[in-house]
Short mmCIF file of C-alpha atoms in Angstrom, two decimals:
data_model
loop_
_atom_site.label_atom_id
_atom_site.label_comp_id
_atom_site.label_asym_id
_atom_site.label_seq_id
_atom_site.Cartn_x
_atom_site.Cartn_y
_atom_site.Cartn_z
CA MET A 1 49.53 -10.10 -27.17
CA SER A 2 49.37 -13.32 -25.11
CA GLU A 3 47.85 -16.34 -26.78
CA TYR A 4 46.68 -17.61 -23.40
CA PRO A 5 43.40 -16.37 -21.87
CA SER A 6 43.57 -14.30 -18.70
CA SER A 7 42.18 -15.55 -15.40
CA ALA A 8 39.28 -13.11 -15.73
CA ASP A 9 38.45 -14.42 -19.22
CA THR A 10 38.59 -17.99 -17.91
CA VAL A 11 36.17 -17.21 -15.12
CA ALA A 12 33.84 -15.19 -17.36
CA SER A 13 33.60 -18.03 -19.88
CA ASN A 14 32.85 -20.72 -17.31
CA ASP A 15 29.26 -20.41 -16.02
CA ASP A 16 29.74 -22.98 -13.27
CA LEU A 17 32.81 -21.20 -11.89
CA LEU A 18 31.19 -17.77 -12.25
CA THR A 19 28.09 -18.99 -10.41
CA GLU A 20 30.22 -20.33 -7.55
CA ILE A 21 31.74 -16.87 -7.16
CA LEU A 22 28.55 -14.84 -7.52
CA ILE A 23 26.53 -16.84 -4.99
CA ARG A 24 29.07 -15.84 -2.34
CA VAL A 25 29.02 -12.08 -2.86
CA PRO A 26 26.83 -9.77 -0.72
CA VAL A 27 23.34 -9.03 -2.02
CA LYS A 28 24.09 -5.33 -2.63
CA SER A 29 27.04 -6.22 -4.87
CA LEU A 30 25.07 -8.96 -6.57
CA LEU A 31 22.29 -6.57 -7.55
CA ARG A 32 24.87 -4.18 -9.04
CA PHE A 33 26.48 -7.05 -10.96
CA LYS A 34 23.22 -7.53 -12.87
CA SER A 35 24.15 -4.49 -14.95
CA VAL A 36 27.61 -5.81 -15.91
CA SER A 37 26.30 -7.65 -18.95
CA LYS A 38 23.24 -9.43 -20.34
CA HIS A 39 25.06 -12.70 -19.72
CA TRP A 40 25.52 -11.94 -16.00
CA LEU A 41 21.93 -10.72 -15.74
CA SER A 42 20.54 -13.91 -17.30
CA LEU A 43 22.76 -16.03 -15.04
CA ILE A 44 21.71 -14.28 -11.82
CA ALA A 45 18.04 -14.32 -12.84
CA THR A 46 17.77 -18.11 -13.25
CA PRO A 47 15.82 -20.18 -10.66
CA HIS A 48 18.90 -22.41 -10.33
CA PHE A 49 20.98 -19.43 -9.21
CA ALA A 50 18.34 -18.43 -6.65
CA ARG A 51 18.45 -21.91 -5.11
CA CYS A 52 22.28 -21.90 -5.05
CA ARG A 53 22.39 -18.36 -3.59
CA ASN A 54 20.14 -19.41 -0.74
CA PRO A 55 20.56 -23.15 -0.12
CA ASP A 56 18.57 -22.73 3.10
CA PRO A 57 15.30 -21.05 2.00
CA CYS A 58 13.95 -21.22 5.56
CA SER A 59 16.67 -19.21 7.34
CA VAL A 60 14.88 -16.25 8.93
CA SER A 61 17.01 -13.10 8.95
CA GLY A 62 14.52 -10.84 10.71
CA LEU A 63 10.95 -9.72 11.25
CA PHE A 64 8.96 -6.91 9.69
CA LEU A 65 6.60 -5.40 12.27
CA TYR A 66 3.50 -3.25 11.93
CA SER A 67 2.24 -1.36 14.94
CA SER A 68 -1.33 -1.75 16.15
CA GLY A 69 -1.19 1.85 17.41
CA ARG A 70 -3.66 4.38 16.11
CA ARG A 71 -1.02 6.90 15.11
CA LEU A 72 -1.25 7.61 11.40
CA ASN A 73 2.53 7.62 11.03
CA SER A 74 3.09 4.29 12.78
CA GLY A 75 4.71 2.25 10.05
CA LEU A 76 7.04 -0.62 9.31
CA ASN A 77 9.85 -1.65 11.65
CA PHE A 78 12.53 -4.27 11.11
CA ILE A 79 13.97 -6.49 13.87
CA PRO A 80 17.13 -8.38 12.77
CA LEU A 81 17.46 -11.93 14.10
CA GLN A 82 20.93 -12.53 12.66
CA ASN A 83 24.20 -10.74 13.34
CA ASP A 84 24.42 -9.18 9.88
CA GLY A 85 21.81 -6.52 10.70
CA ASN A 86 19.13 -5.36 8.31
CA PRO A 87 19.90 -6.56 4.76
CA THR A 88 17.18 -4.40 3.25
CA ASP A 89 18.42 -1.12 4.80
CA GLY A 90 14.76 -0.39 5.56
CA ASN A 91 14.46 1.31 2.17
CA PHE A 92 10.91 0.93 0.88
CA THR A 93 10.75 4.14 -1.10
CA THR A 94 10.45 2.22 -4.37
CA PHE A 95 7.38 0.35 -3.15
CA PRO A 96 3.77 1.50 -3.54
CA SER A 97 2.75 4.31 -1.23
CA GLY A 98 0.88 3.16 1.87
CA MET A 99 1.97 -0.44 1.40
CA LYS A 100 0.92 -2.91 4.10
CA ILE A 101 2.09 -6.52 4.35
CA LEU A 102 -0.59 -9.20 4.36
CA SER A 103 1.56 -12.34 4.40
CA SER A 104 5.12 -13.56 3.91
CA CYS A 105 6.33 -16.82 2.40
CA HIS A 106 9.95 -17.95 1.85
CA GLY A 107 11.26 -14.45 1.21
CA LEU A 108 8.38 -12.94 -0.77
CA LEU A 109 5.75 -10.60 0.65
CA CYS A 110 2.10 -10.22 -0.32
CA CYS A 111 1.05 -6.62 0.26
CA THR A 112 -1.81 -4.22 -0.23
CA SER A 113 -1.97 -0.50 -0.90
CA PHE A 114 -4.94 1.86 -1.18
CA SER A 115 -5.23 4.09 -4.22
CA ARG A 116 -8.10 5.88 -5.93
CA GLY A 117 -10.66 4.33 -3.64
CA ASN A 118 -9.52 0.74 -4.23
CA HIS A 119 -7.21 -1.75 -2.59
CA GLN A 120 -4.45 -2.92 -4.86
CA PHE A 121 -2.37 -6.02 -4.25
CA HIS A 122 1.32 -6.61 -4.87
CA ILE A 123 4.04 -9.21 -4.52
CA LEU A 124 7.37 -7.86 -3.26
CA ASN A 125 10.86 -9.20 -2.87
CA PRO A 126 12.43 -7.01 -0.14
CA THR A 127 15.90 -8.41 -0.89
CA THR A 128 15.97 -7.27 -4.52
CA LYS A 129 13.42 -4.45 -3.97
CA GLN A 130 11.35 -5.70 -6.90
CA PHE A 131 7.58 -5.76 -6.89
CA THR A 132 4.78 -6.61 -9.23
CA SER A 133 1.12 -5.62 -9.02
CA LEU A 134 -1.55 -8.31 -9.30
CA PRO A 135 -4.67 -8.03 -11.47
CA GLN A 136 -7.62 -6.89 -9.39
CA PRO A 137 -9.66 -9.80 -7.95
CA ARG A 138 -13.31 -9.81 -9.04
CA GLY A 139 -15.17 -9.41 -5.77
CA GLU A 140 -14.94 -8.46 -2.10
CA VAL A 141 -11.62 -9.77 -0.80
CA LYS A 142 -11.81 -11.40 2.63
CA GLY A 143 -8.32 -12.83 2.63
CA LEU A 144 -5.21 -13.09 0.45
CA SER A 145 -2.48 -15.67 1.12
CA LEU A 146 0.85 -16.17 -0.64
CA CYS A 147 2.06 -19.67 -1.52
CA PHE A 148 5.71 -19.97 -2.51
CA ASP A 149 8.17 -22.83 -2.08
CA PRO A 150 11.37 -22.34 -4.12
CA CYS A 151 12.29 -25.99 -3.51
CA ARG A 152 9.19 -27.03 -5.45
CA SER A 153 8.84 -24.38 -8.13
CA PRO A 154 10.17 -20.96 -9.14
CA TYR A 155 6.57 -19.80 -9.50
CA TYR A 156 4.26 -18.65 -6.71
CA LYS A 157 0.50 -18.70 -6.25
CA VAL A 158 -1.87 -16.42 -4.36
CA VAL A 159 -5.05 -17.81 -2.80
CA CYS A 160 -7.82 -15.24 -2.58
CA VAL A 161 -11.04 -15.71 -0.60
CA LEU A 162 -13.94 -13.64 -1.92
CA GLY A 163 -17.06 -13.22 0.22
CA THR A 164 -20.68 -12.22 -0.26
CA VAL A 165 -23.50 -12.11 2.28
CA SER A 166 -26.91 -13.61 1.50
CA VAL A 167 -30.01 -12.57 3.47
CA LEU A 168 -32.05 -15.66 4.36
CA SER A 169 -34.87 -13.87 6.16
CA ARG A 170 -35.59 -10.37 7.39
CA GLU A 171 -37.97 -11.14 10.28
CA PRO A 172 -36.16 -12.48 12.17
CA TYR A 173 -33.03 -11.37 10.34
CA GLN A 174 -30.84 -14.26 9.24
CA SER A 175 -27.94 -14.27 6.83
CA GLU A 176 -25.02 -16.41 5.73
CA TRP A 177 -21.64 -15.74 4.18
CA ARG A 178 -20.73 -17.48 0.96
CA TYR A 179 -17.12 -17.67 -0.06
CA GLN A 180 -15.38 -18.35 -3.34
CA ILE A 181 -11.71 -19.24 -3.70
CA GLU A 182 -9.71 -17.86 -6.61
CA ILE A 183 -6.08 -18.66 -7.41
CA TYR A 184 -3.51 -16.43 -9.06
CA SER A 185 -0.50 -18.08 -10.70
CA SER A 186 2.68 -16.15 -11.49
CA GLU A 187 3.25 -18.63 -14.31
CA THR A 188 0.07 -17.58 -16.15
CA GLY A 189 -0.38 -14.09 -14.68
CA THR A 190 -4.14 -14.59 -14.28
CA TRP A 191 -6.80 -15.34 -11.67
CA ARG A 192 -9.14 -18.31 -11.99
CA PRO A 193 -11.92 -19.64 -9.72
CA SER A 194 -11.34 -22.88 -7.82
CA GLY A 195 -14.24 -25.13 -6.88
CA GLU A 196 -17.78 -24.15 -5.96
CA PRO A 197 -18.78 -21.42 -3.48
CA PHE A 198 -19.00 -22.62 0.12
CA ILE A 199 -20.68 -21.42 3.31
CA GLY A 200 -18.17 -20.36 5.94
CA ASP A 201 -18.00 -19.12 9.50
CA LEU A 202 -17.45 -15.40 10.08
CA ASN A 203 -14.86 -16.26 12.76
CA THR A 204 -12.56 -17.96 10.27
CA GLN A 205 -9.37 -15.90 10.02
CA PHE A 206 -9.11 -15.69 6.21
CA LEU A 207 -6.83 -12.67 6.58
CA GLY A 208 -4.30 -14.77 8.51
CA GLY A 209 -3.75 -17.77 6.24
CA VAL A 210 -0.63 -19.85 6.95
CA TYR A 211 1.13 -21.78 4.18
CA TRP A 212 2.30 -25.26 5.26
CA HIS A 213 2.78 -28.54 3.40
CA GLY A 214 1.31 -27.24 0.16
CA ALA A 215 -1.86 -25.89 1.77
CA ILE A 216 -3.23 -22.65 3.24
CA HIS A 217 -4.54 -22.97 6.81
CA TRP A 218 -7.20 -20.70 8.29
CA PHE A 219 -7.82 -20.77 12.03
CA ASN A 220 -11.19 -20.19 13.67
CA THR A 221 -11.76 -18.69 17.11
CA TRP A 222 -15.12 -20.48 17.60
CA GLY A 223 -15.83 -23.21 15.05
CA ASP A 224 -13.95 -25.53 12.72
CA SER A 225 -10.63 -24.40 11.29
CA LEU A 226 -10.03 -25.03 7.58
CA TYR A 227 -7.23 -25.76 5.18
CA PHE A 228 -7.10 -25.56 1.39
CA ASP A 229 -4.87 -28.02 -0.46
CA ILE A 230 -3.45 -26.06 -3.39
CA GLU A 231 -2.40 -29.06 -5.47
CA ASP A 232 -5.73 -30.91 -5.23
CA GLU A 233 -7.75 -27.68 -4.81
CA ARG A 234 -9.92 -29.05 -2.03
CA LEU A 235 -11.04 -27.83 1.39
CA GLY A 236 -10.49 -29.84 4.54
CA ILE A 237 -11.17 -29.54 8.27
CA LEU A 238 -8.12 -28.71 10.38
CA PRO A 239 -8.47 -30.59 13.71
CA MET A 240 -7.85 -28.45 16.78
CA PRO A 241 -6.77 -29.24 20.37
CA THR A 242 -9.52 -29.87 22.89
CA ILE A 243 -10.57 -26.75 24.78
CA PRO A 244 -9.98 -27.30 28.52
CA GLN A 245 -13.08 -27.91 30.60
CA GLY A 246 -14.62 -24.73 31.95
CA GLU A 247 -12.94 -22.45 29.38
CA GLY A 248 -16.03 -21.99 27.19
CA ASN A 249 -16.01 -22.37 23.40
CA TRP A 250 -13.72 -19.53 22.36
CA ARG A 251 -10.07 -20.13 21.45
CA PRO A 252 -7.65 -17.49 22.79
CA PHE A 253 -5.08 -17.72 20.00
CA ARG A 254 -1.77 -16.14 20.94
CA TYR A 255 0.16 -17.45 17.95
CA TYR A 256 -0.06 -19.68 14.90
CA GLY A 257 2.54 -19.94 12.18
CA GLU A 258 4.99 -22.09 10.23
CA SER A 259 8.74 -22.60 10.49
CA ARG A 260 10.92 -25.10 8.60
CA GLY A 261 8.00 -27.32 7.67
CA HIS A 262 6.44 -27.25 11.14
CA LEU A 263 3.00 -25.79 11.88
CA HIS A 264 2.78 -24.29 15.38
CA LEU A 265 -0.09 -23.16 17.59
CA VAL A 266 -0.20 -21.43 20.98
CA GLU A 267 -3.36 -20.91 23.02
CA ILE A 268 -3.18 -19.22 26.43
CA TYR A 269 -6.24 -19.36 28.67
CA GLY A 270 -6.10 -16.43 31.08
CA ALA A 271 -3.20 -14.47 32.59
CA ARG A 272 -0.46 -17.10 32.54
CA ALA A 273 3.26 -17.05 31.88
CA GLN A 274 3.38 -20.82 31.30
CA PHE A 275 2.02 -22.39 28.13
CA CYS A 276 2.57 -25.12 25.54
CA VAL A 277 3.69 -24.79 21.94
CA TYR A 278 1.72 -27.29 19.87
CA GLU A 279 2.86 -28.79 16.58
CA MET A 280 0.62 -30.42 13.96
CA GLU A 281 1.36 -33.96 12.79
CA ALA A 282 2.30 -34.10 9.11
CA ASP A 283 -0.73 -36.32 8.37
CA TYR A 284 -3.19 -33.98 10.17
CA SER A 285 -3.88 -36.65 12.77
CA GLY A 286 -3.64 -34.11 15.57
CA TRP A 287 -1.52 -31.72 17.62
CA PHE A 288 1.19 -32.68 20.08
CA VAL A 289 3.11 -30.64 22.65
CA LYS A 290 6.49 -29.73 21.17
CA TYR A 291 7.71 -27.26 23.81
CA ASN A 292 6.76 -26.23 27.32
CA VAL A 293 7.41 -22.54 27.94
CA ASP A 294 7.83 -20.78 31.28
CA LEU A 295 8.29 -17.00 31.08
CA HIS A 296 8.48 -16.26 34.81
CA GLU A 297 12.23 -15.52 34.61
CA VAL A 298 11.55 -13.19 31.70
CA GLY A 299 8.91 -11.49 33.83
CA ILE A 300 11.44 -10.95 36.63
CA ALA A 301 13.89 -9.35 34.18
CA PHE A 302 11.15 -7.26 32.55
CA PRO A 303 8.49 -6.71 35.25
CA GLU A 304 6.34 -4.61 32.92
CA MET A 305 5.59 -7.89 31.13
CA MET A 306 3.61 -9.13 34.14
CA GLN A 307 1.22 -6.19 34.14
CA ARG A 308 -2.28 -6.88 32.87
CA LEU A 309 -3.30 -5.43 29.53
CA SER A 310 -5.36 -2.30 30.08
CA TRP A 311 -7.86 -3.24 27.39
CA ASP A 312 -8.03 -6.94 28.36
CA PRO A 313 -6.98 -7.67 31.97
CA MET A 314 -7.32 -11.40 31.28
CA TYR A 315 -3.79 -11.37 29.81
CA TYR A 316 -0.27 -10.35 30.72
CA SER A 317 1.55 -7.77 28.61
CA PHE A 318 3.50 -9.96 26.23
CA ALA A 319 2.96 -11.21 22.71
CA ILE A 320 4.56 -14.01 20.71
CA LEU A 321 5.78 -12.58 17.40
CA ALA A 322 7.44 -15.66 15.90
CA ILE A 323 8.52 -19.22 16.56
CA VAL A 324 11.69 -20.00 14.62
CA ARG A 325 13.02 -23.54 14.21
CA GLU A 326 16.69 -24.07 13.42
CA GLU A 327 17.85 -26.63 10.88
CA GLU A 328 19.04 -29.93 12.44
CA ASP A 329 19.72 -28.14 15.73
CA ASP A 330 16.65 -27.86 17.87
CA GLU A 331 18.85 -26.60 20.72
CA ARG A 332 18.87 -23.23 18.94
CA SER A 333 15.14 -22.97 18.19
CA PHE A 334 13.58 -19.89 19.73
CA LEU A 335 10.54 -17.69 19.99
CA VAL A 336 10.46 -13.92 19.64
CA LEU A 337 8.52 -12.01 22.29
CA HIS A 338 7.26 -8.46 22.44
CA VAL A 339 7.14 -7.04 25.94
CA PRO A 340 6.35 -3.33 26.33
CA GLY A 341 8.97 -1.41 24.38
CA LYS A 342 11.30 -4.39 23.89
CA ILE A 343 11.84 -7.43 21.68
CA VAL A 344 13.13 -10.53 23.47
CA ARG A 345 14.58 -13.76 22.07
CA TYR A 346 13.73 -16.84 24.17
CA ASN A 347 15.43 -20.20 23.61
CA LEU A 348 12.77 -22.91 23.55
CA VAL A 349 15.11 -25.65 24.78
CA ASN A 350 17.48 -24.20 27.40
CA LYS A 351 15.08 -21.38 28.45
CA SER A 352 17.73 -18.65 28.15
CA PHE A 353 16.68 -15.23 26.86
CA GLU A 354 18.07 -11.87 25.78
CA LYS A 355 16.81 -8.52 24.61
CA ILE A 356 17.52 -8.14 20.91
CA GLY A 357 15.86 -4.83 20.16
CA ASP A 358 13.79 -1.86 21.21
CA VAL A 359 10.56 -0.67 19.64
CA ASP A 360 8.75 2.64 19.83
CA PRO A 361 7.35 3.45 23.27
CA GLU A 362 3.65 3.07 23.90
CA HIS A 363 1.54 5.77 22.34
CA CYS A 364 -0.21 8.25 24.60
CA ASP A 365 -3.53 9.96 24.75
CA SER A 366 -3.92 13.76 24.71
CA SER A 367 -3.03 13.98 28.41
CA GLY A 368 0.21 12.10 27.93
CA MET A 369 -1.02 8.95 29.73
CA ILE A 370 -0.14 5.55 28.31
CA GLU A 371 -3.15 3.95 26.64
CA ASP A 372 -1.89 0.48 25.75
CA ALA A 373 0.95 -1.67 27.01
CA LEU A 374 1.45 -3.58 23.79
CA ARG A 375 1.40 -2.62 20.14
CA TYR A 376 2.82 -5.65 18.26
CA PHE A 377 1.23 -9.09 18.00
CA TRP A 378 1.89 -12.16 15.87
CA PHE A 379 -0.42 -10.93 13.11
CA HIS A 380 1.73 -7.78 12.86
CA ALA A 381 4.97 -9.79 12.39
CA PHE A 382 6.21 -11.15 9.07
CA GLN A 383 9.33 -13.24 8.53
CA TYR A 384 12.10 -11.91 6.33
CA ILE A 385 14.05 -14.59 4.44
CA GLU A 386 16.74 -13.47 2.02
CA THR A 387 16.08 -14.58 -1.56
CA VAL A 388 16.93 -13.40 -5.05
CA SER A 389 13.98 -15.23 -6.59
CA ARG A 390 12.30 -13.35 -9.41
CA ILE A 391 8.72 -12.24 -9.10
#
């Protein structure tokens, strides 16, 4: 028997070398390798390995889409944005029945399912197909937002907004909504209240919280938008762009979201194919125009896009699903559009575009006539970022 160790023994005994090999293997193989030994399992499960495996935790591989259609069987679709296709294989059979995504954050998903008359909440990693169920919040949930930044911590937090209505008078009837913020920490596994209850506006989109710069941001269609700083646990006012003169007081949001540390906002007043993409200054001093978008060429290629929405003729038949910034190469930054039956990728710098996918055709009424031109909007789209982070 040789007195010298084999190459395999050398690799197996050197954690640094083994890590360098494992971070380069496909995810499917990596998940199988967890069962090789307890040593390999412990190595793959470390936060350090997760950071090495995905050195770019903001690289968006695709979008999960939920249809707004009224068909009971309209479910989850996946649109790949990279050339490697769908890394999850669309297999959600191990997840809770009736699962619906509420928010996504750096590769993890916050979801809800309905069982035994109650909503239950879960955190899922679609890459590893792991999920964990959260303890039930103590109150009426108005919004649930996931906060996860693997560059800061291996742990995640969930910000829950609970709401109760108080009747101020019955003749005339007056009421107000009081909200309470609670925070769940994966480090402790418990909920705890944060701060005192506050009075909020019913038009605040607590269901659509966006995580950016260590805070959750809630947009408001009529009044002040809010943000909640998770580190300091304080509420603040999120300044908004001035509404153009003559456009009333209502904000026609067509998109808001985060990408690579940038908070974006799109408002489109009326049936227009030209609009601005706003970006928030890091110090909250205000919004500035980052991109000017002109979709007329897209409308020529896909004329159905220029039809008015049947249920709101104020708008053309397109929706912004995502704005994706590329690392150190703004020339490749793009937005993802839904035009009837198609998904289109539009370069924000050189204005080129291409169809990258098809989606289910519009649903029909009992006579076979098309009811709606569009079934996917930004609040139905959730970014998929590959991660092996534990939950």
